[in-house]
Coordinates of C-alpha atoms in Angstrom, one line a residue:
M846 CA 156.3 -14.4 108.6
A847 CA 154.4 -11.6 110.2
E848 CA 155.0 -10.7 113.9
P849 CA 152.0 -11.4 116.2
L850 CA 150.1 -8.3 117.2
P851 CA 150.7 -7.0 120.8
F852 CA 147.0 -7.0 121.3
G853 CA 144.1 -9.4 120.5
P854 CA 143.7 -13.1 121.1
R855 CA 146.7 -15.1 122.1
R856 CA 147.4 -18.8 122.0
I857 CA 146.1 -20.5 125.2
P858 CA 148.9 -22.5 126.9
D859 CA 148.5 -26.2 126.9
R860 CA 148.5 -26.3 130.7
V861 CA 145.3 -24.2 130.8
R862 CA 143.6 -26.4 128.2
S863 CA 144.5 -29.7 129.7
W864 CA 141.2 -31.2 130.7
H865 CA 142.4 -34.8 130.7
P866 CA 143.1 -35.9 134.3
D867 CA 146.5 -37.4 133.5
R868 CA 147.6 -34.2 131.8
I869 CA 146.4 -32.2 134.9
V870 CA 148.6 -34.4 137.0
D871 CA 151.6 -34.1 134.6
D872 CA 151.3 -30.3 134.9
L873 CA 151.5 -30.5 138.7
L874 CA 154.6 -32.7 138.8
L875 CA 158.0 -31.1 139.6
A876 CA 160.6 -31.3 136.8
D877 CA 162.7 -34.0 138.6
E878 CA 159.8 -35.8 140.3
T879 CA 159.5 -39.5 139.5
V880 CA 156.1 -41.2 139.3
F881 CA 155.9 -44.7 140.7
R882 CA 152.2 -45.4 140.4
R883 CA 149.0 -43.7 139.2
A884 CA 145.5 -44.9 140.0
R885 CA 141.9 -43.7 139.9
P886 CA 138.7 -44.7 141.5
D887 CA 137.1 -47.6 139.7
W888 CA 134.0 -46.2 137.9
W889 CA 132.3 -49.6 138.4
V890 CA 132.5 -49.3 142.2
V891 CA 131.3 -45.7 142.1
A892 CA 128.3 -46.7 139.9
F893 CA 127.6 -49.6 142.2
D894 CA 127.7 -47.3 145.2
Q895 CA 125.1 -45.1 143.5
L896 CA 122.9 -48.1 142.7
G897 CA 120.7 -47.6 145.8
L898 CA 119.9 -44.0 144.7
A899 CA 119.1 -45.1 141.2
V900 CA 116.7 -47.8 142.4
L901 CA 115.1 -45.3 144.8
G902 CA 114.7 -42.8 142.0
V903 CA 113.0 -45.4 139.8
V904 CA 110.7 -46.5 142.5
V905 CA 109.7 -43.0 143.5
A906 CA 109.3 -42.1 139.8
L907 CA 107.0 -45.1 139.3
V908 CA 104.9 -44.2 142.3
V909 CA 104.6 -40.6 141.2
A910 CA 103.8 -41.7 137.6
L911 CA 101.0 -43.9 138.9
Q912 CA 99.5 -40.9 140.6
G913 CA 99.3 -39.2 137.1
W914 CA 102.2 -36.8 137.6
L915 CA 104.3 -37.8 134.5
V916 CA 106.3 -34.6 134.3
A917 CA 107.4 -35.0 138.0
A918 CA 108.3 -38.7 137.4
V919 CA 110.4 -37.8 134.4
L920 CA 112.2 -35.0 136.4
I921 CA 112.9 -37.5 139.2
L922 CA 114.3 -40.0 136.8
V923 CA 116.5 -37.4 135.0
S924 CA 117.7 -36.1 138.3
A925 CA 118.7 -39.5 139.6
A926 CA 120.4 -40.5 136.3
G927 CA 122.2 -37.1 136.3
W928 CA 123.5 -37.6 139.8
V929 CA 124.8 -41.1 139.0
L930 CA 126.4 -39.8 135.8
W931 CA 128.0 -36.9 137.6
R932 CA 129.5 -39.2 140.3
I933 CA 131.0 -41.4 137.6
V934 CA 132.5 -38.4 135.7
D935 CA 133.8 -36.9 138.9
S936 CA 135.5 -40.2 139.8
W937 CA 137.1 -40.3 136.3
Y938 CA 138.6 -36.9 137.1
T939 CA 140.1 -38.1 140.3
R940 CA 143.7 -39.4 140.3
Y941 CA 145.9 -40.8 143.0
V942 CA 149.7 -40.6 142.3
L943 CA 152.7 -41.9 144.2
T944 CA 156.0 -40.1 143.4
D945 CA 159.4 -40.1 145.0
F946 CA 158.4 -36.9 146.8
R947 CA 154.8 -37.2 147.8
V948 CA 151.4 -38.8 147.5
L949 CA 149.1 -36.7 145.4
R950 CA 145.4 -36.5 144.8
T951 CA 143.7 -34.4 142.1
S952 CA 139.9 -34.3 141.8
G953 CA 137.1 -32.1 140.4
V954 CA 135.4 -31.6 137.1
L955 CA 134.5 -27.9 137.2
E956 CA 136.4 -27.0 140.3
R957 CA 140.0 -28.4 140.5
N958 CA 141.1 -29.7 143.9
V959 CA 144.8 -30.7 144.5
E960 CA 146.0 -32.2 147.8
F961 CA 149.3 -33.8 148.6
I962 CA 151.3 -35.1 151.5
P963 CA 155.1 -35.2 151.4
W964 CA 156.5 -38.6 152.4
R965 CA 158.2 -37.0 155.4
K966 CA 154.8 -36.1 156.9
V967 CA 153.1 -39.5 156.4
T968 CA 152.7 -41.2 159.8
D969 CA 150.3 -44.1 159.1
V970 CA 148.8 -46.0 156.2
S971 CA 145.9 -48.4 156.2
L972 CA 143.9 -50.4 153.7
R973 CA 140.2 -51.1 154.1
R974 CA 138.1 -53.2 151.8
S975 CA 134.3 -53.2 152.3
F976 CA 132.3 -56.2 151.2
W977 CA 131.2 -54.4 148.0
Q978 CA 134.8 -53.3 147.3
R979 CA 136.0 -56.9 147.7
L980 CA 133.4 -58.0 145.2
V981 CA 134.6 -55.6 142.5
G982 CA 138.3 -55.6 143.4
A983 CA 138.8 -52.2 144.9
S984 CA 139.7 -50.7 148.3
T985 CA 140.1 -47.5 150.3
I986 CA 143.6 -46.5 151.4
R987 CA 143.8 -44.1 154.4
I988 CA 146.8 -41.9 154.9
E989 CA 147.4 -40.2 158.2
S990 CA 149.9 -37.3 158.3
A991 CA 151.6 -35.1 160.8
N992 CA 149.5 -32.3 159.4
E993 CA 146.1 -32.9 160.9
A994 CA 144.6 -29.9 159.1
S995 CA 145.1 -31.6 155.7
R996 CA 141.9 -32.6 153.8
F997 CA 143.7 -35.5 152.2
R998 CA 142.6 -38.5 154.3
A999 CA 141.8 -41.3 152.0
M1000 CA 142.1 -42.6 148.4
T1001 CA 138.7 -44.3 147.8
D1002 CA 137.8 -47.1 145.5
V1003 CA 141.4 -47.6 144.2
Q1004 CA 141.7 -49.9 141.2
D1005 CA 144.2 -52.8 141.6
P1006 CA 144.6 -52.1 145.3
R1007 CA 147.1 -54.8 146.1
E1008 CA 149.6 -53.4 143.5
F1009 CA 149.0 -49.8 144.6
F1010 CA 149.4 -50.7 148.3
R1011 CA 152.6 -52.7 147.5
V1012 CA 154.1 -49.7 145.7
L1013 CA 153.0 -47.5 148.5
Q1014 CA 154.7 -49.7 151.1
E1015 CA 157.9 -49.9 149.0
V1016 CA 158.1 -46.1 148.7
M1017 CA 157.5 -45.7 152.5
A1018 CA 160.2 -48.3 153.3
A1019 CA 162.6 -46.6 150.9
Y1020 CA 161.9 -43.2 152.5
A1021 CA 161.9 -44.3 156.2
G1022 CA 164.4 -47.1 155.8
H1023 CA 164.3 -50.5 157.4
V1024 CA 164.9 -51.0 161.1
E1025 CA 167.9 -53.2 161.9
L1026 CA 167.8 -55.3 165.1

Protein backbone atom coordinates (compact mmCIF):
# COMPACT_ATOMS: atom_id res chain seq x y z
CA MET A 1 0.00 0.00 0.00
CA ALA A 2 1.34 3.43 -0.91
CA GLU A 3 2.36 5.88 1.78
CA PRO A 4 0.20 9.03 2.04
CA LEU A 5 1.76 12.12 0.56
CA PRO A 6 3.15 14.66 3.05
CA PHE A 7 1.04 17.36 1.38
CA GLY A 8 -2.49 17.63 0.04
CA PRO A 9 -5.84 16.78 1.60
CA ARG A 10 -5.81 14.77 4.78
CA ARG A 11 -8.53 12.81 6.51
CA ILE A 12 -10.64 15.06 8.71
CA PRO A 13 -10.78 13.69 12.28
CA ASP A 14 -14.16 12.42 13.48
CA ARG A 15 -14.23 14.94 16.32
CA VAL A 16 -14.19 17.82 13.82
CA ARG A 17 -16.96 16.29 11.72
CA SER A 18 -19.23 15.38 14.61
CA TRP A 19 -22.32 17.46 14.02
CA HIS A 20 -24.68 15.30 16.04
CA PRO A 21 -25.18 16.87 19.50
CA ASP A 22 -24.59 13.59 21.35
CA ARG A 23 -21.26 13.08 19.56
CA ILE A 24 -20.30 16.65 20.42
CA VAL A 25 -20.91 15.86 24.09
CA ASP A 26 -18.98 12.59 23.83
CA ASP A 27 -15.98 14.49 22.45
CA LEU A 28 -16.05 16.82 25.48
CA LEU A 29 -16.12 14.12 28.14
CA LEU A 30 -12.98 13.12 30.00
CA ALA A 31 -11.73 9.57 29.51
CA ASP A 32 -12.80 8.46 33.00
CA GLU A 33 -15.93 10.63 33.27
CA THR A 34 -19.17 8.73 33.90
CA VAL A 35 -22.42 10.09 32.46
CA PHE A 36 -25.44 9.72 34.74
CA ARG A 37 -28.05 11.49 32.64
CA ARG A 38 -28.44 13.33 29.34
CA ALA A 39 -31.33 15.60 28.43
CA ARG A 40 -32.28 18.24 25.89
CA PRO A 41 -34.94 20.89 25.62
CA ASP A 42 -38.25 19.50 24.49
CA TRP A 43 -38.78 20.69 20.90
CA TRP A 44 -42.53 20.77 21.49
CA VAL A 45 -42.13 23.28 24.34
CA VAL A 46 -39.81 25.43 22.23
CA ALA A 47 -42.27 25.37 19.32
CA PHE A 48 -45.13 26.20 21.69
CA ASP A 49 -43.10 29.11 23.11
CA GLN A 50 -42.76 30.49 19.59
CA LEU A 51 -46.46 30.08 18.82
CA GLY A 52 -47.21 33.72 19.67
CA LEU A 53 -44.63 34.92 17.16
CA ALA A 54 -45.99 32.57 14.51
CA VAL A 55 -49.57 33.78 15.04
CA LEU A 56 -48.43 37.41 15.00
CA GLY A 57 -46.53 36.76 11.76
CA VAL A 58 -49.60 35.24 10.12
CA VAL A 59 -51.86 38.11 11.25
CA VAL A 60 -49.41 40.79 10.08
CA ALA A 61 -48.92 38.93 6.78
CA LEU A 62 -52.69 38.78 6.24
CA VAL A 63 -53.09 42.50 6.95
CA VAL A 64 -50.21 43.32 4.62
CA ALA A 65 -51.61 40.97 1.93
CA LEU A 66 -55.01 42.66 2.15
CA GLN A 67 -53.27 45.94 1.41
CA GLY A 68 -52.01 44.41 -1.83
CA TRP A 69 -48.39 43.89 -0.80
CA LEU A 70 -48.11 40.17 -1.48
CA VAL A 71 -44.32 40.07 -1.67
CA ALA A 72 -44.03 41.72 1.76
CA ALA A 73 -46.63 39.29 3.16
CA VAL A 74 -44.68 36.30 1.86
CA LEU A 75 -41.44 37.72 3.30
CA ILE A 76 -43.11 38.15 6.70
CA LEU A 77 -44.43 34.57 6.65
CA VAL A 78 -41.08 33.13 5.56
CA SER A 79 -39.26 35.16 8.24
CA ALA A 80 -41.62 34.03 11.01
CA ALA A 81 -41.46 30.39 9.89
CA GLY A 82 -37.67 30.60 9.58
CA TRP A 83 -37.35 31.98 13.10
CA VAL A 84 -39.53 29.25 14.61
CA LEU A 85 -37.64 26.56 12.69
CA TRP A 86 -34.29 28.04 13.79
CA ARG A 87 -35.38 27.96 17.45
CA ILE A 88 -36.42 24.31 17.13
CA VAL A 89 -33.14 23.30 15.46
CA ASP A 90 -31.18 25.31 18.04
CA SER A 91 -32.98 23.50 20.85
CA TRP A 92 -32.15 20.16 19.21
CA TYR A 93 -28.45 21.07 19.39
CA THR A 94 -28.67 21.85 23.11
CA ARG A 95 -27.70 19.10 25.55
CA TYR A 96 -27.67 18.98 29.34
CA VAL A 97 -25.43 16.33 30.86
CA LEU A 98 -24.91 15.18 34.45
CA THR A 99 -21.63 13.37 35.07
CA ASP A 100 -19.66 12.31 38.11
CA PHE A 101 -17.51 15.44 37.72
CA ARG A 102 -19.80 18.23 36.47
CA VAL A 103 -23.05 19.46 35.02
CA LEU A 104 -22.49 20.34 31.37
CA ARG A 105 -24.44 22.28 28.74
CA THR A 106 -23.62 22.40 25.04
CA SER A 107 -25.55 24.53 22.59
CA GLY A 108 -25.34 26.23 19.23
CA VAL A 109 -25.84 25.21 15.63
CA LEU A 110 -23.24 27.28 13.81
CA GLU A 111 -21.41 28.57 16.86
CA ARG A 112 -20.58 26.02 19.55
CA ASN A 113 -21.07 27.03 23.19
CA VAL A 114 -19.93 24.82 26.05
CA GLU A 115 -20.48 25.68 29.71
CA PHE A 116 -20.01 23.48 32.74
CA ILE A 117 -19.97 23.74 36.50
CA PRO A 118 -17.99 21.26 38.59
CA TRP A 119 -20.02 19.74 41.43
CA ARG A 120 -17.76 21.34 44.05
CA LYS A 121 -18.90 24.80 42.85
CA VAL A 122 -22.67 24.13 42.80
CA THR A 123 -24.30 26.00 45.68
CA ASP A 124 -28.02 25.84 44.91
CA VAL A 125 -30.41 24.04 42.57
CA SER A 126 -34.06 24.86 41.95
CA LEU A 127 -36.80 23.55 39.68
CA ARG A 128 -39.38 25.87 38.10
CA ARG A 129 -42.36 24.80 36.03
CA SER A 130 -44.45 27.44 34.32
CA PHE A 131 -48.06 26.73 33.46
CA TRP A 132 -47.12 25.97 29.84
CA GLN A 133 -44.24 23.74 30.89
CA ARG A 134 -46.54 21.78 33.18
CA LEU A 135 -48.97 21.26 30.30
CA VAL A 136 -46.29 19.68 28.13
CA GLY A 137 -44.27 17.99 30.90
CA ALA A 138 -41.10 20.09 30.92
CA SER A 139 -39.37 22.38 33.42
CA THR A 140 -36.50 24.80 33.94
CA ILE A 141 -33.74 23.80 36.35
CA ARG A 142 -31.66 26.66 37.74
CA ILE A 143 -28.16 26.07 39.03
CA GLU A 144 -26.36 28.59 41.19
CA SER A 145 -22.62 28.31 41.55
CA ALA A 146 -19.78 29.78 43.54
CA ASN A 147 -18.54 31.26 40.26
CA GLU A 148 -20.99 34.12 39.68
CA ALA A 149 -19.27 35.04 36.39
CA SER A 150 -20.45 31.79 34.81
CA ARG A 151 -23.00 32.11 31.99
CA PHE A 152 -24.43 28.74 32.93
CA ARG A 153 -27.53 29.60 34.95
CA ALA A 154 -30.37 27.38 33.80
CA MET A 155 -31.33 24.30 31.86
CA THR A 156 -34.56 25.28 30.14
CA ASP A 157 -37.46 23.15 28.96
CA VAL A 158 -35.87 19.90 30.18
CA GLN A 159 -37.61 16.73 29.04
CA ASP A 160 -38.64 14.30 31.77
CA PRO A 161 -37.82 16.85 34.50
CA ARG A 162 -38.71 14.66 37.48
CA GLU A 163 -36.21 11.98 36.53
CA PHE A 164 -33.54 14.52 35.57
CA PHE A 165 -34.02 16.42 38.85
CA ARG A 166 -33.97 13.15 40.84
CA VAL A 167 -30.64 12.15 39.30
CA LEU A 168 -29.35 15.68 39.90
CA GLN A 169 -30.28 15.44 43.59
CA GLU A 170 -28.66 12.01 43.91
CA VAL A 171 -25.41 13.25 42.38
CA MET A 172 -25.39 16.30 44.66
CA ALA A 173 -26.09 14.13 47.71
CA ALA A 174 -23.33 11.72 46.74
CA TYR A 175 -20.89 14.58 46.25
CA ALA A 176 -21.79 16.59 49.36
CA GLY A 177 -22.78 13.68 51.56
CA HIS A 178 -25.69 13.46 53.95
CA VAL A 179 -25.78 15.40 57.20
CA GLU A 180 -26.00 13.23 60.27
CA LEU A 181 -27.73 14.55 63.37
